[in-house]
Amino acid sequence: MKLKLNLAIGVLIVLLTDIYLYAQPNKEILVKGKVVDEKGIILPEIKISVENTKEYTYTDENGEYTLKLSPGNYTITAEPLDEDKISKKIILIDEDIKNLDFKINSRQIVDVVITGTRFTSRTLLDSPTPVDIIDIKKVAGNGAQVSINQILNYVAPSFTSTPQSLGGSTDMTDPASLRGLGPDQVLVLVNGKRRYNSATINVNGTFGKGTVGTDMNAIPVSSIDRIEILRDAAAAQYGSDAVAGVINIILKNTINKFSASITGGEYLSKNIAQDKTSHDGENVQVNLNYGIPLGKQGGFINFSTTFDKRNSTNRGGIYNGTIYKDFSSGIGIDKTNDFLAATHTTRRDYSLKIGQSKLLSGQIAYNAILPVNPITELYSFGIFGYRNSIASQFYRYPNSANNVNEIYPLGFLPQAEASIYDRSVVVGIKSKISDWKIDISNTYGQNVFNNKTKNTVNASLESASPTSFQGGKLKFMQNVFNMDVSRELDWLSGVNIAFGGEYRYERYQIIAGEEASYANYGLGKSITNKDGSISIIPDINGNIPIKFAPDGKTPIAGGAQGNAGFSPENATDSHRNSLAGYADLEINFSSSFLINAAARYEYYNDFGNTVNGKIAFRYKILPNLTFRGSGNTGFRAPSLQQRYYSNTSTLYLNGNMYEVGTFTNDSKIAGLLGIPNLKAEKSKSISAGLTSKLGPLHISLDGYFTRVNDRIVYTDLFGGDPNGSTVDQEIYKILQQAGAQKARFFANAINTETKGLDAVISYQTSLGKGKLFIDLAGTISYTQQVGNIHTSELLKGKEKIYFSDASKIYIENAIPNQKFNLSLTYDISKWSFFVRNNYFGGVTEPTYVEYQQFYNPRWVTDTSISYKVLKFLKITVGANNLFNIYPEKVAIASNSNNGQFVYSRYVSQFGFNGRYLFSKVNFDF
């Protein structure tokens, strides 16, 4: 009876409500609310829709929204981009205002920027400087790319990086560029803390020649929540290297959630270079991530690991030069055809392998926070990794000075093997004293590059030569102690004051390899016997050749072929320290007008001090249109690698032994030639842009100009000539005096200017029962050398050696000056469809002017299809470079290395491996 009575009362209430609502059809009620995440951070640009109507709106910059609705029953839904919808039912009767807030436990915090500002709630389009935010889960889920550099290369047009071939250490550590500047002119942070540089320096013929970058591929993809790319100079905020901008990698902090992915694929490509269909470059990557709570106050520790295995590729052509010379008659006669017939081999057997290197790698990472009390927390994160990479070098042909016929009767292809070890640990504490926030931390990082050569010989050891050598090690260590203090004041529309200091210690080591990796055992020295006669005895430090090549004239080569080791003369243990202090002020005069100013003083014990400043502003012209800009001065300290790297070899000439190679700036020969010690690069930059948000349409357009003075370059070889000009004769005498034949250096030789324009447009809309996401991004940038080349007095007239035609191209057009990508993603039910078109601008062969070839632009298309089989299981299949697009072929014979370089190995456009097919399985529990 009671149940029936309650039911009747309920029906009566509903009927009376409907009658009341029907009686007030013209009344409008204001529905308003705020959308925040689980930490209370406001979430702008969240779509708020009314079910079964056409009514919708978006949250504003304060995370607030308003709707006007007639009385009735409604379902209001908040629709985050990458998360499930959240719906709430409401009944509107006769109230004037109805409050309805949403809390979203989602990833929408990615719209809050922490790079380039110390204000805690700066949103993406409100930033006074341009910032790209890369959601790794979303991007890596759709694409074939599995390393950080390659992910960014395809989603961030202002960023460029491609795998190298036959580039020495750059085969293992891809050089990268931001806004067309060098690999050493972008600063990399992890969780806002400075990441250490690589121990290796690029001294080979690839983009970034003479620079030292940060190896982001040593960071496991599984550990990354998002990547923020600040496309603006920031040396006044972060210190050295932030000339082009800052890349800040934010680690995951999830708990009680296990995620894993397995990605596999290979190149399935019509290989025109070898006239076949290639199945190579097989790649498997496994990612794991899990976090657990720490304590009862919201602490956590999140663990990640990534494992990669990658096979090599080969897109080299057939060698058409001389393979075998017969010296039996006293002169070298080309007997290649007879040799091939006798050995039943073909020219393909003696050709280079040109493509990506073989790789095996594994990394682990952790990220942890432990609250001590409501205002204090301890934090720590660390990354540890190992990579082993094997890259082929140039072929050594039979019956030559570089080979031992008894070991390799057919010659050999040396292989450079690098074992790379990375480790980094950060520990810190955050707390508050009164209203001041304090962050004190220590950041330690080290990179070790272990150099080994396989499948090779030291020809001077003849048949006793080993076939593998330990060539030594490169080590770089960095330790940074940092303190940041900040306070937000409720003045005007918000003021933030910050200041802090930093002490940094760096150490760079070159450790010599085993003696056989660098020594020439084909040398001797003369001694006087007791009877007065002269004898010649073997001595690796001697200056008389005692072993000769099959031609009987050429001294036999020493050291490990293809990748000679470091000698004791090259070894170094160098270090330096620096002190810095900064101040930062951000003033919001109103909700429309913001100014940010920063200044930084830094002292280095090896070159002196520098003071830099920055000012940036943002002004909202209209509610949906913002103007922003900045001006900066900056610097980049010369790296220890540039100051102390040396690698020399011995050359026999005219009866004497000479050193040839790279000499440090404090060497005797550098002093005699007037090469000064390295000093800091100095930069000035300005940028200005517009941002607009029209509901689901977001637009940003930013122009910039950067001038870098005293830019460090890696010179070509200075040689001199005893019969040349007065200058050539003087150079020759100085080199002779220093016991050298040819020498190259690092020098502050040029000034450059970079001009560019970045544009980013994103749009989302409902389409049918699904959601459509459209993203268009592009960059146009031009870097050029300006003014005179800075030579020493003695070397005036040798500007083309200081800064050669090839070096000029490496800086100006070895990477695309234009990059665009248009991506479309359509999500419907359990399906997701993705397609991206990438435009890579043309590039130029870095060589002498008369041999420079321009390689035309190319479009490359990527696509994938994903299906969510279960709530925790998603399967993706797709293709990178779907239509098997290759770069333009090398058309100038002298650039092909006797037909072997079908595609240029010196430029970084988009690679030359062709179509890549992949599949991926994602698990989320």
Coordinates of N, CA and C in Angstrom, one line a residue, residues 173-306:
T173 N 73.0 9.2 -32.9 CA 72.3 10.3 -32.3 C 71.9 11.3 -33.3
D174 N 70.6 11.3 -33.7 CA 70.1 12.1 -34.8 C 70.2 13.6 -34.4
P175 N 70.9 14.4 -35.2 CA 70.9 15.9 -34.9 C 69.5 16.5 -35.2
A176 N 69.2 17.5 -34.4 CA 67.8 18.1 -34.5 C 67.9 19.6 -34.6
S177 N 66.9 20.2 -35.2 CA 66.9 21.7 -35.3 C 65.5 22.2 -34.9
L178 N 65.5 23.4 -34.3 CA 64.3 24.1 -34.0 C 64.4 25.5 -34.7
R179 N 63.4 25.8 -35.5 CA 63.4 27.1 -36.2 C 64.6 27.3 -37.1
G180 N 65.1 26.3 -37.6 CA 66.2 26.4 -38.6 C 67.6 26.6 -38.0
L181 N 67.7 26.7 -36.6 CA 69.0 26.9 -36.0 C 69.6 25.6 -35.6
G182 N 70.8 25.6 -35.1 CA 71.6 24.4 -34.9 C 71.1 23.5 -33.7
P183 N 71.6 22.2 -33.7 CA 71.2 21.3 -32.6 C 71.7 21.8 -31.2
D184 N 72.7 22.7 -31.2 CA 73.2 23.1 -29.9 C 72.5 24.5 -29.5
Q185 N 71.5 24.9 -30.3 CA 70.9 26.2 -30.0 C 69.4 26.0 -29.5
V186 N 69.1 24.8 -29.0 CA 67.9 24.6 -28.4 C 68.1 23.9 -27.1
L187 N 67.5 24.3 -26.0 CA 67.6 23.8 -24.7 C 66.6 22.7 -24.4
V188 N 67.0 21.6 -23.9 CA 66.1 20.5 -23.6 C 65.9 20.4 -22.0
L189 N 64.7 20.4 -21.6 CA 64.4 20.2 -20.1 C 63.6 18.9 -20.0
V190 N 63.7 18.3 -18.8 CA 62.8 17.2 -18.4 C 62.2 17.7 -17.1
N191 N 60.8 17.7 -17.1 CA 60.1 18.2 -15.9 C 60.7 19.6 -15.5
G192 N 61.1 20.4 -16.4 CA 61.6 21.7 -16.2 C 63.0 21.8 -15.7
K193 N 63.7 20.7 -15.7 CA 65.1 20.7 -15.3 C 66.0 20.4 -16.5
R194 N 67.2 21.1 -16.5 CA 68.1 21.1 -17.6 C 68.6 19.6 -17.9
R195 N 68.5 19.2 -19.1 CA 69.0 17.9 -19.6 C 70.4 18.1 -20.0
Y196 N 71.2 17.1 -19.8 CA 72.7 17.1 -20.2 C 72.8 16.9 -21.7
N197 N 73.9 17.3 -22.3 CA 74.2 17.1 -23.7 C 74.9 15.8 -23.9
S198 N 74.9 15.4 -25.2 CA 75.6 14.2 -25.6 C 77.1 14.4 -25.4
A199 N 77.8 13.3 -25.2 CA 79.3 13.3 -25.2 C 79.9 13.5 -26.5
T200 N 79.2 13.1 -27.6 CA 79.7 13.1 -28.9 C 79.6 14.5 -29.6
I201 N 80.5 14.8 -30.5 CA 80.4 16.0 -31.3 C 80.3 15.7 -32.7
N202 N 79.5 16.4 -33.5 CA 79.3 16.1 -34.9 C 80.5 16.7 -35.7
V203 N 81.4 15.8 -36.1 CA 82.5 16.3 -36.9 C 82.5 15.7 -38.3
N204 N 81.3 15.1 -38.7 CA 81.1 14.5 -40.0 C 80.3 15.3 -40.9
G205 N 80.1 14.8 -42.1 CA 79.4 15.5 -43.2 C 77.9 15.4 -43.1
T206 N 77.3 15.9 -42.0 CA 75.8 15.9 -41.9 C 75.4 17.3 -41.3
F207 N 74.1 17.5 -41.3 CA 73.5 18.7 -40.7 C 74.0 18.8 -39.3
G208 N 74.3 20.0 -38.8 CA 74.7 20.2 -37.4 C 76.2 20.0 -37.3
K209 N 77.0 20.0 -38.4 CA 78.4 19.8 -38.3 C 79.0 20.8 -37.3
G210 N 79.9 20.3 -36.4 CA 80.6 21.1 -35.4 C 79.8 21.4 -34.2
T211 N 78.6 20.8 -34.0 CA 77.8 21.1 -32.9 C 77.6 19.9 -31.9
V212 N 77.1 20.2 -30.7 CA 76.8 19.1 -29.7 C 75.4 19.3 -29.3
G213 N 74.5 18.3 -29.5 CA 73.1 18.4 -29.2 C 72.8 17.6 -28.0
T214 N 71.5 17.6 -27.7 CA 71.0 16.7 -26.6 C 70.2 15.6 -27.2
D215 N 70.6 14.4 -26.8 CA 70.0 13.1 -27.4 C 68.7 12.8 -26.7
M216 N 67.6 13.3 -27.3 CA 66.3 13.1 -26.7 C 65.8 11.6 -26.9
N217 N 66.4 10.9 -27.9 CA 66.1 9.5 -28.1 C 66.5 8.6 -26.9
A218 N 67.3 9.2 -26.0 CA 67.6 8.4 -24.8 C 66.6 8.4 -23.7
I219 N 65.5 9.1 -24.0 CA 64.3 9.2 -23.0 C 63.2 8.3 -23.5
P220 N 62.8 7.3 -22.6 CA 61.8 6.4 -23.1 C 60.5 7.0 -23.4
V221 N 59.9 6.7 -24.5 CA 58.6 7.3 -24.9 C 57.5 6.9 -23.9
S222 N 57.6 5.8 -23.3 CA 56.6 5.3 -22.4 C 56.5 6.2 -21.2
S223 N 57.5 6.9 -20.9 CA 57.5 7.8 -19.6 C 56.9 9.1 -19.8
I224 N 56.6 9.5 -21.1 CA 56.3 10.9 -21.4 C 54.8 11.1 -21.4
D225 N 54.4 12.1 -20.7 CA 53.0 12.6 -20.7 C 52.7 13.5 -21.9
R226 N 53.6 14.5 -22.0 CA 53.4 15.5 -23.0 C 54.8 16.2 -23.3
I227 N 54.9 16.9 -24.4 CA 56.1 17.7 -24.7 C 55.7 19.1 -25.0
E228 N 56.3 20.1 -24.4 CA 56.0 21.5 -24.6 C 57.2 22.1 -25.4
I229 N 56.9 22.7 -26.5 CA 58.0 23.3 -27.3 C 57.8 24.8 -27.3
L230 N 58.6 25.5 -26.6 CA 58.6 26.9 -26.6 C 59.4 27.5 -27.8
R231 N 58.7 28.0 -28.7 CA 59.3 28.5 -30.0 C 59.7 30.0 -29.8
D232 N 60.6 30.2 -28.8 CA 61.0 31.6 -28.6 C 62.3 31.5 -27.8
A233 N 63.2 32.5 -28.0 CA 64.4 32.5 -27.2 C 64.1 32.7 -25.8
A234 N 64.9 32.0 -24.9 CA 64.6 32.1 -23.5 C 65.9 32.0 -22.6
A235 N 67.0 32.5 -23.1 CA 68.2 32.4 -22.4 C 68.1 33.2 -21.1
A236 N 67.4 34.3 -21.1 CA 67.2 35.1 -19.9 C 66.5 34.3 -18.8
Q237 N 65.7 33.3 -19.2 CA 64.9 32.6 -18.2 C 65.6 31.3 -17.8
Y238 N 66.3 30.6 -18.8 CA 66.8 29.3 -18.6 C 68.3 29.1 -18.8
G239 N 69.0 30.2 -19.3 CA 70.4 30.1 -19.5 C 70.9 29.7 -20.9
S240 N 72.1 29.2 -20.9 CA 72.8 28.9 -22.2 C 72.0 27.9 -23.0
D241 N 72.1 28.0 -24.3 CA 71.5 27.1 -25.4 C 70.1 27.5 -25.8
A242 N 69.4 28.2 -25.0 CA 68.0 28.5 -25.4 C 67.9 29.7 -26.4
V243 N 68.6 29.5 -27.5 CA 68.6 30.6 -28.5 C 67.4 30.4 -29.5
A244 N 67.1 29.2 -29.9 CA 66.0 29.0 -30.8 C 64.7 28.7 -30.0
G245 N 64.9 28.2 -28.8 CA 63.7 27.9 -27.9 C 64.0 26.8 -26.9
V246 N 63.0 26.2 -26.4 CA 63.1 25.3 -25.3 C 62.1 24.1 -25.5
I247 N 62.6 22.9 -25.4 CA 61.8 21.7 -25.4 C 61.7 21.1 -24.0
N248 N 60.5 21.1 -23.5 CA 60.3 20.6 -22.1 C 59.5 19.3 -22.1
I249 N 60.1 18.2 -21.7 CA 59.5 16.9 -21.7 C 58.9 16.6 -20.3
I250 N 57.6 16.5 -20.2 CA 56.9 16.3 -19.0 C 56.6 14.8 -18.8
L251 N 57.1 14.2 -17.7 CA 56.9 12.8 -17.4 C 55.5 12.5 -16.8
K252 N 55.1 11.2 -17.0 CA 53.8 10.8 -16.5 C 53.8 10.8 -15.0
N253 N 52.5 11.0 -14.4 CA 52.3 10.9 -13.0 C 51.1 10.1 -12.6
T254 N 50.6 9.2 -13.5 CA 49.4 8.5 -13.2 C 49.7 7.4 -12.2
I255 N 48.6 7.0 -11.5 CA 48.7 5.9 -10.5 C 47.6 4.9 -10.8
N256 N 47.9 3.7 -10.3 CA 46.9 2.6 -10.4 C 46.3 2.4 -11.8
K257 N 47.2 2.6 -12.7 CA 46.8 2.4 -14.1 C 48.0 1.8 -14.9
F258 N 47.8 0.6 -15.4 CA 48.8 0.0 -16.2 C 48.6 0.2 -17.7
S259 N 49.6 0.7 -18.4 CA 49.5 0.9 -19.8 C 50.7 0.2 -20.5
A260 N 50.4 -0.4 -21.7 CA 51.5 -1.0 -22.4 C 51.1 -0.9 -23.9
S261 N 52.2 -0.9 -24.7 CA 52.0 -0.9 -26.2 C 53.1 -1.7 -26.8
I262 N 52.7 -2.4 -27.9 CA 53.7 -3.2 -28.7 C 53.5 -2.7 -30.1
T263 N 54.6 -2.2 -30.7 CA 54.6 -1.7 -32.1 C 55.6 -2.5 -32.9
G264 N 55.2 -2.9 -34.1 CA 56.1 -3.6 -35.0 C 55.8 -3.2 -36.4
G265 N 56.9 -3.2 -37.2 CA 56.8 -2.7 -38.6 C 58.0 -3.0 -39.4
E266 N 57.9 -2.7 -40.6 CA 59.1 -2.8 -41.5 C 58.9 -1.9 -42.7
Y267 N 60.0 -1.7 -43.4 CA 59.9 -0.9 -44.7 C 59.6 -1.9 -45.8
L268 N 58.5 -1.7 -46.5 CA 58.1 -2.4 -47.6 C 58.0 -1.5 -48.8
S269 N 59.1 -1.4 -49.5 CA 59.4 -0.3 -50.4 C 59.9 -0.8 -51.7
K270 N 59.4 -0.2 -52.8 CA 60.0 -0.4 -54.1 C 61.3 0.4 -54.1
N271 N 62.4 -0.3 -54.0 CA 63.8 0.2 -53.9 C 64.4 0.5 -55.2
I272 N 64.2 1.7 -55.7 CA 64.7 2.0 -57.1 C 66.2 2.0 -57.1
A273 N 66.9 2.3 -56.0 CA 68.3 2.3 -56.0 C 68.9 0.9 -56.3
Q274 N 68.2 -0.1 -55.9 CA 68.7 -1.5 -56.1 C 67.7 -2.3 -57.0
D275 N 66.7 -1.7 -57.6 CA 65.8 -2.3 -58.5 C 65.2 -3.5 -57.9
K276 N 64.6 -3.4 -56.7 CA 63.9 -4.5 -56.1 C 63.0 -4.0 -55.1
T277 N 62.1 -4.8 -54.6 CA 61.2 -4.5 -53.4 C 61.9 -4.9 -52.2
S278 N 62.2 -3.9 -51.3 CA 62.9 -4.2 -50.1 C 62.0 -4.5 -48.9
H279 N 62.3 -5.5 -48.1 CA 61.7 -5.8 -46.9 C 62.8 -5.7 -45.8
D280 N 63.0 -4.5 -45.2 CA 64.1 -4.4 -44.2 C 63.7 -3.3 -43.2
G281 N 64.7 -3.0 -42.3 CA 64.4 -2.0 -41.3 C 63.4 -2.5 -40.3
E282 N 63.3 -3.8 -40.1 CA 62.3 -4.3 -39.1 C 62.5 -3.6 -37.7
N283 N 61.4 -3.2 -37.1 CA 61.4 -2.5 -35.9 C 60.4 -3.1 -34.9
V284 N 60.8 -3.3 -33.7 CA 59.9 -3.7 -32.6 C 60.1 -2.8 -31.4
Q285 N 59.0 -2.2 -30.9 CA 59.1 -1.4 -29.7 C 58.1 -1.9 -28.7
V286 N 58.5 -2.0 -27.4 CA 57.6 -2.4 -26.3 C 57.7 -1.3 -25.3
N287 N 56.5 -0.8 -24.9 CA 56.4 0.3 -23.9 C 55.6 -0.2 -22.7
L288 N 56.0 0.0 -21.5 CA 55.3 -0.3 -20.3 C 55.3 0.9 -19.3
N289 N 54.1 1.1 -18.6 CA 54.1 2.1 -17.6 C 53.1 1.8 -16.5
Y290 N 53.5 2.0 -15.3 CA 52.6 1.8 -14.2 C 53.0 2.7 -13.0
G291 N 52.0 3.2 -12.3 CA 52.2 4.0 -11.1 C 51.5 3.6 -9.9
I292 N 52.1 3.8 -8.8 CA 51.5 3.4 -7.5 C 51.5 4.6 -6.5
P293 N 50.5 4.6 -5.6 CA 50.5 5.7 -4.6 C 51.6 5.6 -3.7
L294 N 52.0 6.8 -3.2 CA 53.0 6.9 -2.1 C 52.4 7.7 -0.9
G295 N 52.3 7.1 0.2 CA 51.7 7.7 1.4 C 50.2 7.9 1.2
K296 N 49.7 8.8 2.0 CA 48.2 9.0 2.1 C 47.9 10.5 1.7
Q297 N 48.8 11.2 1.2 CA 48.6 12.6 0.9 C 48.7 13.0 -0.6
G298 N 48.5 12.0 -1.4 CA 48.5 12.2 -2.9 C 49.8 12.0 -3.5
G299 N 50.8 11.3 -2.8 CA 52.1 11.0 -3.4 C 52.0 9.9 -4.4
F300 N 53.0 9.8 -5.3 CA 53.0 8.7 -6.3 C 54.4 8.4 -6.7
I301 N 54.6 7.2 -7.3 CA 55.8 6.9 -8.0 C 55.4 6.2 -9.3
N302 N 55.8 6.7 -10.4 CA 55.4 6.2 -11.7 C 56.7 5.6 -12.4
F303 N 56.5 4.3 -12.9 CA 57.6 3.6 -13.5 C 57.3 3.4 -15.0
S304 N 58.4 3.5 -15.8 CA 58.2 3.3 -17.3 C 59.5 2.6 -17.8
T305 N 59.2 1.8 -18.9 CA 60.4 1.2 -19.6 C 60.0 1.1 -21.1
T306 N 61.1 1.2 -21.9 CA 60.9 1.1 -23.3 C 62.0 0.2 -23.8

